CSV table of C-alpha atoms and ligand atoms in Angstrom, one decimal:
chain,number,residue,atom,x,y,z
M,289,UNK,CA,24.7,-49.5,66.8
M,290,UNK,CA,24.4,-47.7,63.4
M,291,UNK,CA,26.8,-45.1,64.6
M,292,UNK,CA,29.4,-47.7,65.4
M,293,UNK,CA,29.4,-48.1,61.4
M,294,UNK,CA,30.2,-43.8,60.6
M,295,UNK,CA,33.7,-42.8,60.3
M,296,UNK,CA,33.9,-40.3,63.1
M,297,UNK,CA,36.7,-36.8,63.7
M,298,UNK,CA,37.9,-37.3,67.0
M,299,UNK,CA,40.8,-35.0,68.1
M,300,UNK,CA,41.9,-33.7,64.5
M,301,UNK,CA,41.8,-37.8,63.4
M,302,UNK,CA,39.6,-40.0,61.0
M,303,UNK,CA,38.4,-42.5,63.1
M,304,UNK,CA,37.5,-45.6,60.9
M,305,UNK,CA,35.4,-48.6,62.1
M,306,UNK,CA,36.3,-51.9,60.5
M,307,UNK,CA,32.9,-51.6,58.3
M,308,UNK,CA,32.2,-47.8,57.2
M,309,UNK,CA,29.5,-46.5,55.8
M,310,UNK,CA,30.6,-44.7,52.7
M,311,UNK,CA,28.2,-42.6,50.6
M,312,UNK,CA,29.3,-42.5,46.9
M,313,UNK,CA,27.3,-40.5,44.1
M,314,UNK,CA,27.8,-42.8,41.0
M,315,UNK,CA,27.7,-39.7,38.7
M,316,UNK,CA,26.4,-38.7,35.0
M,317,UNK,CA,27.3,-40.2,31.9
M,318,UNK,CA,29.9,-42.7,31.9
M,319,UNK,CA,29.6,-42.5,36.0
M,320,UNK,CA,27.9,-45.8,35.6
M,321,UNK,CA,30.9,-47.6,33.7
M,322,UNK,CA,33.4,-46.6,35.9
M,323,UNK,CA,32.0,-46.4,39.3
M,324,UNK,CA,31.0,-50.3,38.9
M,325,UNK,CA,34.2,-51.0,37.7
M,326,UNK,CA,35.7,-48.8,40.5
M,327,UNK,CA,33.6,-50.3,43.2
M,328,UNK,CA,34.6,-54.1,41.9
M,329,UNK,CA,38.4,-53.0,42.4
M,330,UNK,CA,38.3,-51.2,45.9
M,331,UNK,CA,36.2,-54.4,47.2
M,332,UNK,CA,38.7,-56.5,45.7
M,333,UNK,CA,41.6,-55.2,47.5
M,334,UNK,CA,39.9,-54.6,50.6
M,335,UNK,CA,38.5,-58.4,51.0
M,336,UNK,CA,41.7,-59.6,49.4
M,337,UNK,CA,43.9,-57.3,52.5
M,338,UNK,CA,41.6,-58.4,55.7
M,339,UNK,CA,39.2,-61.8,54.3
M,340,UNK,CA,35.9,-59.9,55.8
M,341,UNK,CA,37.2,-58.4,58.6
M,342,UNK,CA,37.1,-55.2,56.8
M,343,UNK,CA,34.6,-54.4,54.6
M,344,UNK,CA,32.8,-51.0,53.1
M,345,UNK,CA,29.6,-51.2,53.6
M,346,UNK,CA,28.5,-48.8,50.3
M,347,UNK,CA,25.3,-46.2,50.3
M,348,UNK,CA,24.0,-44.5,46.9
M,349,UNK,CA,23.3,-40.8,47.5
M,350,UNK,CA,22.0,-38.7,44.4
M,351,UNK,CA,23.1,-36.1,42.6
M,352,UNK,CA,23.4,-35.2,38.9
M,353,UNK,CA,21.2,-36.1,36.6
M,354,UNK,CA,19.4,-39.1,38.2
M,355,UNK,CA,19.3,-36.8,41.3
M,356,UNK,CA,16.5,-34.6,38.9
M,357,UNK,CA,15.2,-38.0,37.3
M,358,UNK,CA,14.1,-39.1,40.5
M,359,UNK,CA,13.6,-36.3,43.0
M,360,UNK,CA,13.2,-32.9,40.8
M,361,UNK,CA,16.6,-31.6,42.7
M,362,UNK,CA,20.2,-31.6,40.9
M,363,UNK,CA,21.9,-31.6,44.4
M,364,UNK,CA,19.3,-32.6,47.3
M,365,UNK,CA,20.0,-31.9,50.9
M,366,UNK,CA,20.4,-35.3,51.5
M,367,UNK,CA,23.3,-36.2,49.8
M,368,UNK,CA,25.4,-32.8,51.5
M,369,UNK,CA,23.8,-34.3,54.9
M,370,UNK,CA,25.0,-38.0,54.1
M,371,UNK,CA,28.3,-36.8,53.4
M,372,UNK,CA,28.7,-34.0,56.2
M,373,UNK,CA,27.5,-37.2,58.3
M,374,UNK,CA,29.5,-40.3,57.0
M,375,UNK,CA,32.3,-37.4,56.2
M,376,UNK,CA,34.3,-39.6,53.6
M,377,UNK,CA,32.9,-40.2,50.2
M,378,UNK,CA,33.4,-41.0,46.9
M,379,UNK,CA,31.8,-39.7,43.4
M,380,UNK,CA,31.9,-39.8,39.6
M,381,UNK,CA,31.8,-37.1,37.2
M,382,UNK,CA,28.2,-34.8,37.4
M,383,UNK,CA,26.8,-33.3,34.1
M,384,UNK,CA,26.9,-29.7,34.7
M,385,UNK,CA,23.8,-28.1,34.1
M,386,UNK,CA,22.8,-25.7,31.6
M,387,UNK,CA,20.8,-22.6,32.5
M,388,UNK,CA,19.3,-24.5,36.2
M,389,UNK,CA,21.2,-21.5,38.3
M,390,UNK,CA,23.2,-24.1,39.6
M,391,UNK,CA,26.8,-23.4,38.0
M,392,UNK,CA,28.7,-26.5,39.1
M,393,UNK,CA,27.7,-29.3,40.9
M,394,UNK,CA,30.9,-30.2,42.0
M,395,UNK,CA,31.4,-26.4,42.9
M,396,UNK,CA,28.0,-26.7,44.9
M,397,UNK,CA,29.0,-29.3,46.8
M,398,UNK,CA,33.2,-28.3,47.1
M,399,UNK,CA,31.4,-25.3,48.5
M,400,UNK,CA,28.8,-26.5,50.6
M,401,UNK,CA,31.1,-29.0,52.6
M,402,UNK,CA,34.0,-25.6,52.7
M,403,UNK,CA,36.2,-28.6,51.3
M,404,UNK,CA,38.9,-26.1,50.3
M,405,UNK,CA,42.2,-28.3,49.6
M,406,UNK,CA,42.0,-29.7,46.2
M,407,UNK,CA,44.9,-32.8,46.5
M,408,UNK,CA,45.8,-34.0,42.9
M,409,UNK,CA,48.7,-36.9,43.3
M,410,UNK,CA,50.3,-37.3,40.2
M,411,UNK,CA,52.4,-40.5,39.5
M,412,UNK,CA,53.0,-42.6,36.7
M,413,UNK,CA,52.7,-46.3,36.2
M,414,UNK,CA,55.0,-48.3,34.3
M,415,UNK,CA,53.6,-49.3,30.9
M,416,UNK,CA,51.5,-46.1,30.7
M,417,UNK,CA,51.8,-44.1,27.3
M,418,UNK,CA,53.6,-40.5,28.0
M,419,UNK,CA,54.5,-37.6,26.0
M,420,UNK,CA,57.7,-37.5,28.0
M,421,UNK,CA,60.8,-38.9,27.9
M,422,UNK,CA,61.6,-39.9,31.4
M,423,UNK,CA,57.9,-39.7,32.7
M,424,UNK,CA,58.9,-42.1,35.8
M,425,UNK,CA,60.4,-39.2,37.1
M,426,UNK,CA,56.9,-37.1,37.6
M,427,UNK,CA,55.9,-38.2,41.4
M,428,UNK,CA,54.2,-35.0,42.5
M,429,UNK,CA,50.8,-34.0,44.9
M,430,UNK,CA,49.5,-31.2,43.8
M,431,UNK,CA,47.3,-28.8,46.7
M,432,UNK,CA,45.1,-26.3,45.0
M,433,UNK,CA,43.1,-23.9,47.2
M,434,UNK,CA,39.6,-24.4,46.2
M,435,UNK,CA,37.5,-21.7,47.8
M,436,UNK,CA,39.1,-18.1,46.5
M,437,UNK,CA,40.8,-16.9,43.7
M,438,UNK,CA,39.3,-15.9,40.4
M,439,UNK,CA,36.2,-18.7,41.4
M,440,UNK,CA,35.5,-16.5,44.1
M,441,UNK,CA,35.8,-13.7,42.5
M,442,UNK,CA,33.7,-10.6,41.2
M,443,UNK,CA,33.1,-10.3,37.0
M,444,UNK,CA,31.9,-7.6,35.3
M,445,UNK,CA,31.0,-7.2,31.8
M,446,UNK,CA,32.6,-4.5,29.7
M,447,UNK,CA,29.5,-1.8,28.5
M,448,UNK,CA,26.9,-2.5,31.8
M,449,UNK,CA,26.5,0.5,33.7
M,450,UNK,CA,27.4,-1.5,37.1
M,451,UNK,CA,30.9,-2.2,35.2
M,452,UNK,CA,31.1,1.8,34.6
M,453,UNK,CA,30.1,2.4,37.8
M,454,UNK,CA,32.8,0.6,39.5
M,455,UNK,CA,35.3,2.1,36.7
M,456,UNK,CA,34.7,5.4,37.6
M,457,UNK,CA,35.0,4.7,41.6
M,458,UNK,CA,38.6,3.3,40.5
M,459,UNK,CA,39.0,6.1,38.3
M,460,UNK,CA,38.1,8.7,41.4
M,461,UNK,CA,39.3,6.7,44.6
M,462,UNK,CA,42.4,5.0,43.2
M,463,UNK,CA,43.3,7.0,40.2
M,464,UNK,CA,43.5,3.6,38.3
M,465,UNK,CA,42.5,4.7,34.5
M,466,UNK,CA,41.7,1.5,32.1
M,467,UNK,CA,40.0,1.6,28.8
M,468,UNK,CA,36.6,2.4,28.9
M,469,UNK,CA,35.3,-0.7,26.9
M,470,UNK,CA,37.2,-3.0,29.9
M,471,UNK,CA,35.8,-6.4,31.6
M,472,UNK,CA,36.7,-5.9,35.0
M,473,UNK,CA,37.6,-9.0,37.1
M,474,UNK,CA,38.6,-9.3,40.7
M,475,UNK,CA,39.9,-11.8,42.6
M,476,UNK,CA,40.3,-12.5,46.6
M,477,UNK,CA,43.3,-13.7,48.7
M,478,UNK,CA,43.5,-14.0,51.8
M,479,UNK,CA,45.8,-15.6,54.7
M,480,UNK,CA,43.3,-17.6,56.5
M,481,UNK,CA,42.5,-19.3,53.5
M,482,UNK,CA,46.1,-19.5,52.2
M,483,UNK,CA,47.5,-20.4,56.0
M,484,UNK,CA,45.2,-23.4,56.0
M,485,UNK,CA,46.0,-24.4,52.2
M,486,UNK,CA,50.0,-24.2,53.0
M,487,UNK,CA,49.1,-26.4,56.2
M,488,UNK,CA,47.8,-29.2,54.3
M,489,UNK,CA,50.8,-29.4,52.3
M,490,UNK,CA,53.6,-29.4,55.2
M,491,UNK,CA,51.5,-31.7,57.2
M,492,UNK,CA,51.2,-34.3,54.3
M,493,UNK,CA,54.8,-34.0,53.3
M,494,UNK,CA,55.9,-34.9,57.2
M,495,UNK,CA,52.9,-37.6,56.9
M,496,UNK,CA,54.4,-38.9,53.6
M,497,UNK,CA,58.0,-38.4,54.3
M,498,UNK,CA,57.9,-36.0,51.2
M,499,UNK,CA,61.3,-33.8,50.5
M,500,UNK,CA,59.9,-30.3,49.7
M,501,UNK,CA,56.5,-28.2,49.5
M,502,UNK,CA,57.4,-25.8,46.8
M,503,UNK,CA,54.6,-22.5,46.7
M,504,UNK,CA,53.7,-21.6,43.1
M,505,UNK,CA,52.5,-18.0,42.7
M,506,UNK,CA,52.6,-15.0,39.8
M,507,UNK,CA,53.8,-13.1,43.1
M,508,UNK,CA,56.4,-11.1,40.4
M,509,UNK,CA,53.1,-9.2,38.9
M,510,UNK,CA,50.2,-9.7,41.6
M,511,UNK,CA,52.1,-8.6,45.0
M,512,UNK,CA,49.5,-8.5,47.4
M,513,UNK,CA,47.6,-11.8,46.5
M,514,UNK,CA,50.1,-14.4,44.8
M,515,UNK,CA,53.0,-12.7,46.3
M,516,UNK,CA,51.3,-12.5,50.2
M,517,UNK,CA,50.2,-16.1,49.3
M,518,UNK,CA,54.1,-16.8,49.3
M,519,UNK,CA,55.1,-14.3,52.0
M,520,UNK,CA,51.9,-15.8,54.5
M,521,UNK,CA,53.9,-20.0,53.1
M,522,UNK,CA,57.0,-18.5,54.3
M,523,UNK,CA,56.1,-17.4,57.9
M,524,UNK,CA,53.4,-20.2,58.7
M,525,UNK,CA,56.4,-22.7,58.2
M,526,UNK,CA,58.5,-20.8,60.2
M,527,UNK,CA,56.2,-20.0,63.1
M,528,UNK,CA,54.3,-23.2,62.9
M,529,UNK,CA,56.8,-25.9,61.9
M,530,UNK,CA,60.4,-24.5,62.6
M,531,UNK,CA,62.0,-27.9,63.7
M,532,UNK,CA,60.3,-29.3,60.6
M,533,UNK,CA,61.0,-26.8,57.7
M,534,UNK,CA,64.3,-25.1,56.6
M,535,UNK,CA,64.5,-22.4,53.4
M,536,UNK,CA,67.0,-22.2,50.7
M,537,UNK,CA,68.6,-19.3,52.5
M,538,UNK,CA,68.8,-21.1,55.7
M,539,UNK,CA,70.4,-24.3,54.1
M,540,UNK,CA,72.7,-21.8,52.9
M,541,UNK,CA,74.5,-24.5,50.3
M,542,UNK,CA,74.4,-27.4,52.9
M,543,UNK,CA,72.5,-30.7,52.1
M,544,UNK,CA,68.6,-30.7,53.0
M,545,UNK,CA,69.1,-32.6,56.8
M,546,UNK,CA,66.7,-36.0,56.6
M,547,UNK,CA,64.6,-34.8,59.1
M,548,UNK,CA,63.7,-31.6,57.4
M,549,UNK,CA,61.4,-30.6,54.4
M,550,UNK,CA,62.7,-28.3,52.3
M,551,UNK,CA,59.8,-25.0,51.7
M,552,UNK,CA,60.4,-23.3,48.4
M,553,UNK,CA,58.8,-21.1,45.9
M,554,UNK,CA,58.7,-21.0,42.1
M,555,UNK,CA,56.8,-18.7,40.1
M,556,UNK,CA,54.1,-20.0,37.9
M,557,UNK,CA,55.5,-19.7,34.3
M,558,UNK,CA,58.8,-21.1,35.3
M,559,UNK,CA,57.3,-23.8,37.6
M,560,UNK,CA,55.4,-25.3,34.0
M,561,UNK,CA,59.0,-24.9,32.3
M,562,UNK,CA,60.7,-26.7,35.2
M,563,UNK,CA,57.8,-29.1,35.6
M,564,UNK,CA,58.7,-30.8,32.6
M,565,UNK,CA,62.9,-30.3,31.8
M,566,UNK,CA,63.4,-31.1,35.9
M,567,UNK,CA,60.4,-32.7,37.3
M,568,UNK,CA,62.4,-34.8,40.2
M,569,UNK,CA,62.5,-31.5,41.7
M,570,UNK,CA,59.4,-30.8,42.8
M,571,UNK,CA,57.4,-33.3,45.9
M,572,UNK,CA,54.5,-30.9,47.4
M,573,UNK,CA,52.6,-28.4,45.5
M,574,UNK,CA,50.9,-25.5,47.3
M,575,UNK,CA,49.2,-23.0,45.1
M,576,UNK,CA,46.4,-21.0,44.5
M,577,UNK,CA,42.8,-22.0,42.6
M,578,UNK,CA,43.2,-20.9,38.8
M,579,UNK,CA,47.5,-21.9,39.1
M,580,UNK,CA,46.4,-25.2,40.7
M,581,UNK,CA,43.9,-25.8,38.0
M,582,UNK,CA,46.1,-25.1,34.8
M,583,UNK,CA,49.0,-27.1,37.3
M,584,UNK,CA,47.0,-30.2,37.9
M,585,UNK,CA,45.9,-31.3,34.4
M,586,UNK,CA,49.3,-29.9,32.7
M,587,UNK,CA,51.1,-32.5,35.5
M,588,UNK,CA,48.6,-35.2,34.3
M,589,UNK,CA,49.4,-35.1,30.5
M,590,UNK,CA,52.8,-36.0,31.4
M,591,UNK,CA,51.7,-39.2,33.3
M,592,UNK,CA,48.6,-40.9,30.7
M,593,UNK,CA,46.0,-38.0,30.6
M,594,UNK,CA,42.5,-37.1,32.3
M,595,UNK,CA,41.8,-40.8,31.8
M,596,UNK,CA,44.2,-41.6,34.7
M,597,UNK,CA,44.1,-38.4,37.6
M,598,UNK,CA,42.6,-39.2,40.9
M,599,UNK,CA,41.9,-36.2,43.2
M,600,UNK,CA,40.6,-35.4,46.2
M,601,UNK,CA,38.6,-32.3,47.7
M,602,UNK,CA,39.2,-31.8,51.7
M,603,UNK,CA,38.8,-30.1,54.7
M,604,UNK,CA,41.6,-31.0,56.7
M,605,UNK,CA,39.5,-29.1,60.2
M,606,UNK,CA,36.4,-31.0,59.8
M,607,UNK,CA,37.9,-34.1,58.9
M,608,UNK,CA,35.4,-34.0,55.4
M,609,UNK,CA,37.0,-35.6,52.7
M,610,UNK,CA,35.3,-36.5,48.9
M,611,UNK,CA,37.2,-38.3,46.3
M,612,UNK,CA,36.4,-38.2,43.2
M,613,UNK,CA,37.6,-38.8,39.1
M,614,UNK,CA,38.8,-35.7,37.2
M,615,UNK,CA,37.3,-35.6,33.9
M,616,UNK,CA,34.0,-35.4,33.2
M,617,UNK,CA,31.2,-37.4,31.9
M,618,UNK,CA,32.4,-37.9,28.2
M,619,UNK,CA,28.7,-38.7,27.5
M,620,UNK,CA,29.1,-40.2,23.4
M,621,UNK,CA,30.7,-43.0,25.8
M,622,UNK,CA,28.0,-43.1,28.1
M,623,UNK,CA,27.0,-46.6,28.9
M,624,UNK,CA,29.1,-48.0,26.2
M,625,UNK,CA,31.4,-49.9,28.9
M,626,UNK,CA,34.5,-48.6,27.1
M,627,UNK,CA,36.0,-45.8,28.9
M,628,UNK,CA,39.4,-45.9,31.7
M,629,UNK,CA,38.4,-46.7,35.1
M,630,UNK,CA,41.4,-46.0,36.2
M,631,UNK,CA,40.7,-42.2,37.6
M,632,UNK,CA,38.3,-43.6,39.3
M,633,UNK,CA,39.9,-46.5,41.0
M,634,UNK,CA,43.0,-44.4,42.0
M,635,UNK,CA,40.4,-41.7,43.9
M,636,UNK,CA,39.2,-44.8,45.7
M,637,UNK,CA,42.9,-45.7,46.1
M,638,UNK,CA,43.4,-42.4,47.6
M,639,UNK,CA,40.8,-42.5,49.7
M,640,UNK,CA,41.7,-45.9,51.4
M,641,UNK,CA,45.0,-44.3,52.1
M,642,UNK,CA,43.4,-41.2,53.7
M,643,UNK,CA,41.3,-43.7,55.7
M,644,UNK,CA,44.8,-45.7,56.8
M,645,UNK,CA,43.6,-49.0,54.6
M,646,UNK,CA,46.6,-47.9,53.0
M,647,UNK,CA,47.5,-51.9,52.5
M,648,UNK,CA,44.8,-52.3,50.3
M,649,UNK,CA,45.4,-48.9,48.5
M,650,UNK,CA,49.0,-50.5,47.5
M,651,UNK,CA,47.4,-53.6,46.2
M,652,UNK,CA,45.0,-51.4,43.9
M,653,UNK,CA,48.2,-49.5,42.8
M,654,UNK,CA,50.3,-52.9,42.0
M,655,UNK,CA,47.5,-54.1,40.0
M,656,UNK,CA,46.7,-51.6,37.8
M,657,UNK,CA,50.6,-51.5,37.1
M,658,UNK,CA,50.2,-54.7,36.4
M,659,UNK,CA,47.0,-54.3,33.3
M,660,UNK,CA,48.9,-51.4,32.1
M,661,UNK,CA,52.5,-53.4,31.5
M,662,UNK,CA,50.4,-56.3,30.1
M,663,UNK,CA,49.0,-53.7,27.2
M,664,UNK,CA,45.3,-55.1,27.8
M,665,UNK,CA,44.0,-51.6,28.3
M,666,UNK,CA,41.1,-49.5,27.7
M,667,UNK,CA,40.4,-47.6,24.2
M,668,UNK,CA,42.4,-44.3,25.4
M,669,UNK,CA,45.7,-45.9,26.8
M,670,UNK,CA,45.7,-49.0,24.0
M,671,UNK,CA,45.6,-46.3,20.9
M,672,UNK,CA,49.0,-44.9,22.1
M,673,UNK,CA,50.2,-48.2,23.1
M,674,UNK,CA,52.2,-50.8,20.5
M,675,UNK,CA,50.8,-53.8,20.2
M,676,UNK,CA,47.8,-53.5,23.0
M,677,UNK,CA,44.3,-55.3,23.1
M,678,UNK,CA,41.9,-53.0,23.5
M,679,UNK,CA,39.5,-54.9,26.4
M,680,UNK,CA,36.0,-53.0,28.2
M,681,UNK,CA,36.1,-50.9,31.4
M,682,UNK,CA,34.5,-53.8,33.6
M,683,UNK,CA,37.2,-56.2,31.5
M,684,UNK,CA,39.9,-53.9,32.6
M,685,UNK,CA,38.6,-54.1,36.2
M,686,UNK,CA,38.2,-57.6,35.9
M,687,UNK,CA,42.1,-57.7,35.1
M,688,UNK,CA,43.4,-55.0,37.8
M,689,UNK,CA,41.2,-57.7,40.3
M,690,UNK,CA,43.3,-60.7,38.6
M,691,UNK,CA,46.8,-59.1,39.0
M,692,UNK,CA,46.5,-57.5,42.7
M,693,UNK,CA,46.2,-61.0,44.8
J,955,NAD,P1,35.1,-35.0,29.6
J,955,NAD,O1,36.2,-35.2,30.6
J,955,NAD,O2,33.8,-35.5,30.0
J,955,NAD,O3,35.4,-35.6,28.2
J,955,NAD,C1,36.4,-35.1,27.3
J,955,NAD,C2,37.0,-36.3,26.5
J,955,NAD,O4,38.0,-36.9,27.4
J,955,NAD,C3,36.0,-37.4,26.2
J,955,NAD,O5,35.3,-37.2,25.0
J,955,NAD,C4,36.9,-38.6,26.1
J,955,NAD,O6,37.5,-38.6,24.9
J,955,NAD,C5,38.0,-38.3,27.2
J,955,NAD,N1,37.7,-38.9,28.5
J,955,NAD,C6,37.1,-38.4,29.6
J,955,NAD,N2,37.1,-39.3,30.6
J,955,NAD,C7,37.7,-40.4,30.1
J,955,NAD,C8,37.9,-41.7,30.6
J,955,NAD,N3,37.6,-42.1,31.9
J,955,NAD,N4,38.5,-42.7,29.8
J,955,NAD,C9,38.9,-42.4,28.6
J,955,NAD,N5,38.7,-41.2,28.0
J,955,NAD,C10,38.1,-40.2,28.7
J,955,NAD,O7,34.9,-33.4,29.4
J,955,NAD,P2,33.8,-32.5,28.7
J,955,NAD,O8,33.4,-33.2,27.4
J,955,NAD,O9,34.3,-31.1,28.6
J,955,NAD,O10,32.6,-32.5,29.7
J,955,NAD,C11,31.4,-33.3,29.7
J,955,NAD,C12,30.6,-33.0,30.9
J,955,NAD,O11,31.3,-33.4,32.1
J,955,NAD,C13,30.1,-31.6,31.1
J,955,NAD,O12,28.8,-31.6,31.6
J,955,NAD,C14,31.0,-31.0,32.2
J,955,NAD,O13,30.5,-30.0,32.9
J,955,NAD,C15,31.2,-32.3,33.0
J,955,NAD,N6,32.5,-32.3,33.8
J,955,NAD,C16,32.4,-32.8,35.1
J,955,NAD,C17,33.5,-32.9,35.8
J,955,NAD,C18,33.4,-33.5,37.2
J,955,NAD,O14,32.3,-34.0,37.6
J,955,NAD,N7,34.4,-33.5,38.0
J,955,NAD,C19,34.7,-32.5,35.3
J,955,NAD,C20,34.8,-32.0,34.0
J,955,NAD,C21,33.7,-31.9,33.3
């Protein structure tokens, strides 16, 4: 019976029982705050969709600090089983910690569960504080490959012998001569991991009806890693998706056909110019690791801030998918029921989506709309706000709940 209740992969699809198991890690720091106040808006609008005939039936895995509290281990095996086996979950923000040879928990587990698409939806919500003038105009998915790149990459300090070591084989082998006193950093590419990145994107933007996928790169100065990642975009939508896809030089001047998304590239410097004087004109983001990182929280500013960014981490082959809030565990707040739920709640939002409960995901959307245009908001959004009443993170819940029926 109990495997009835496990979301299964069947045929490159979620299958999703009518009551899940889902494992959530309720994470460090203000994890408690905002994953009770998360889990009291995703039952909400879940109950509130289907009266009990839907229902997720929540499991608390460890990891994080009470992880070592209680079993010694920052990131037990269990919790990478629980996952690998339920295959959707959800999690707050992890303390990272210092000198346990452990560099990132979320890295550890991105990595252990090969979840290499990093989605990052950004959206705003009326009522929301910006620094932009027409902020309603930011309606963007970001997909940042999360297993190369500079985090993948080789380091070396300038002065150790293994850094003059590898100098001189450049020196000898390539004839590449750099200043003796030189860092060295290196960085892989490479078109399996790129080819599944860029599919992600054009399948969601045919899932979502989305106009473009636009590939952001530094091609212009590194040619055979950010520029191959736009050459390998180019041909996988041809020779994957050619009734689906069409280029600017294949529209020649004509208007983008409805049943046709548009791929494009922009390069990096110009995409964060463009990103904020034209932002209508970008849908789908594909790009690369460190590009995706800088991308995804410069995107966020423009829409209320690390407070409000849901993301995902995914491997579209496996059918493993974790949700989970941005930021981090802002600890001065810890436990002070005070911080913004709402990255939170829009990560369980997304993840209702992703398992098609995609009417209750709506519901969570229209509510928070909802708390943010009446101005009772949490500390961060109320401060920027004229006129708000500044009300608690489970009081902010409380009201999302209130608005969404
Ligand atoms: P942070 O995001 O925890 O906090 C920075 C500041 O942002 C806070 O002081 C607070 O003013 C604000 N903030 C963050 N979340 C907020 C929310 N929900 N509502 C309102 N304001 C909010 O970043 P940090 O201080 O650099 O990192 C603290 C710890 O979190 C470190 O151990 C770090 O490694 C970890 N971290 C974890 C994740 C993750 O688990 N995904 C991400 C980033 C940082």
């Amino acid at each position: 019976m109990r495997s009835e209740l496990k979301i299964s992969f069947e045929e490159d699809r979620l299958v999703v029982p009518d009551r899940p198991v889902i494992p959530y890690i309720e994470g460090d720091g203000i994890g408690t705050d905002i994953w009770r106040a998360s889990a009291r808006v995703i039952d909400h609008a879940v109950a509130s969709c289907w009266q009990g005939d839907r229902q997720i039936t929540w499991k608390e895995v460890l990891a994080g600090e009470k992880a070592f509290n209680q079993t010694g281990q920052w990131l037990p095996q269990e919790t990478i089983d629980a996952f690998q086996e339920y295959r959707v979950g959800i999690k707050g923000p992890l303390t990272t910690p210092v000198g346990e040879g452990i560099r990132s928990l979320n890295v550890a587990l991105r990595h252990r569960l090969d979840l290499y698409a990093c989605v990052r939806p950004v959206r705003y919500f009326t009522g929301v504080p910006s620094p932009v003038k027409e902020p309603q105009k930011v309606d963007m998915v970001v997909f940042r490959e999360n297993t190369e790149d500079v985090y993948a990459g080789l380091e070396l300090e300038s002065g150790k012998d293994e850094t003059k070591r590898l100098m001189d084989h450049l020196s000898s082998e390539y004839g590449w001569h750099i200043r003796p006193d030189s860092g060295i950093g290196i960085k892989p590419i490479s078109k399996s991991g790129s080819d599944r990145l860029i599919k992600s994107a054009i399948e969601y933007a045919i899932a979502h009806q989305r106009r473009s996928v636009t590939l952001v790169h530094k091609g212009n100065i590194q040619k055979f890693t950010e520029g191959a990642f736009r050459k390998w975009g180019y041909q996988l939508a041809k020779e994957a998706y050619p009734d689906r896809t069409v280029t600017w030089e294949e529209l020649d001047g004509a208007a983008l056909p409805e049943d046709k998304i548009l791929i494009k590239d922009t390069i990096a410097d110009i995409f964060f110019q463009q990103a904020l004087t034209r932002p209508g004109d970008f849908e789908v983001i594909a790009t690369m690791n460190l590009n995706g990182d800088y991308i995804s929280d410069a995107l966020a500013a423009q829409v209320g801030g690390v407070g409000m960014a849901p993301g995902a981490n995914i491997n579209y082959e496996k059918g493993y998918a974790l949700f989970e809030a941005t930021h981090g565990t802002a600890p001065k707040y810890a436990g002070l029921d005070k911080v913004n739920p709402s990255s939170l709640i829009l990560s369980g939002a997304m993840m209702l989506d992703h398992m098609g409960w995609s009417e209750a995901a709506r519901r969570i959307e229209s509510g928070l709309e909802k708390a943010f245009i009446s101005k009772r908001v949490t500390y961060d959004l109320a401060r920027l706000m004229d006129c708000a009443e500044e009300v608690s993170c489970s009081a902010f819940a409380e009201l999302v709940c209130g608005y969404m029926a």
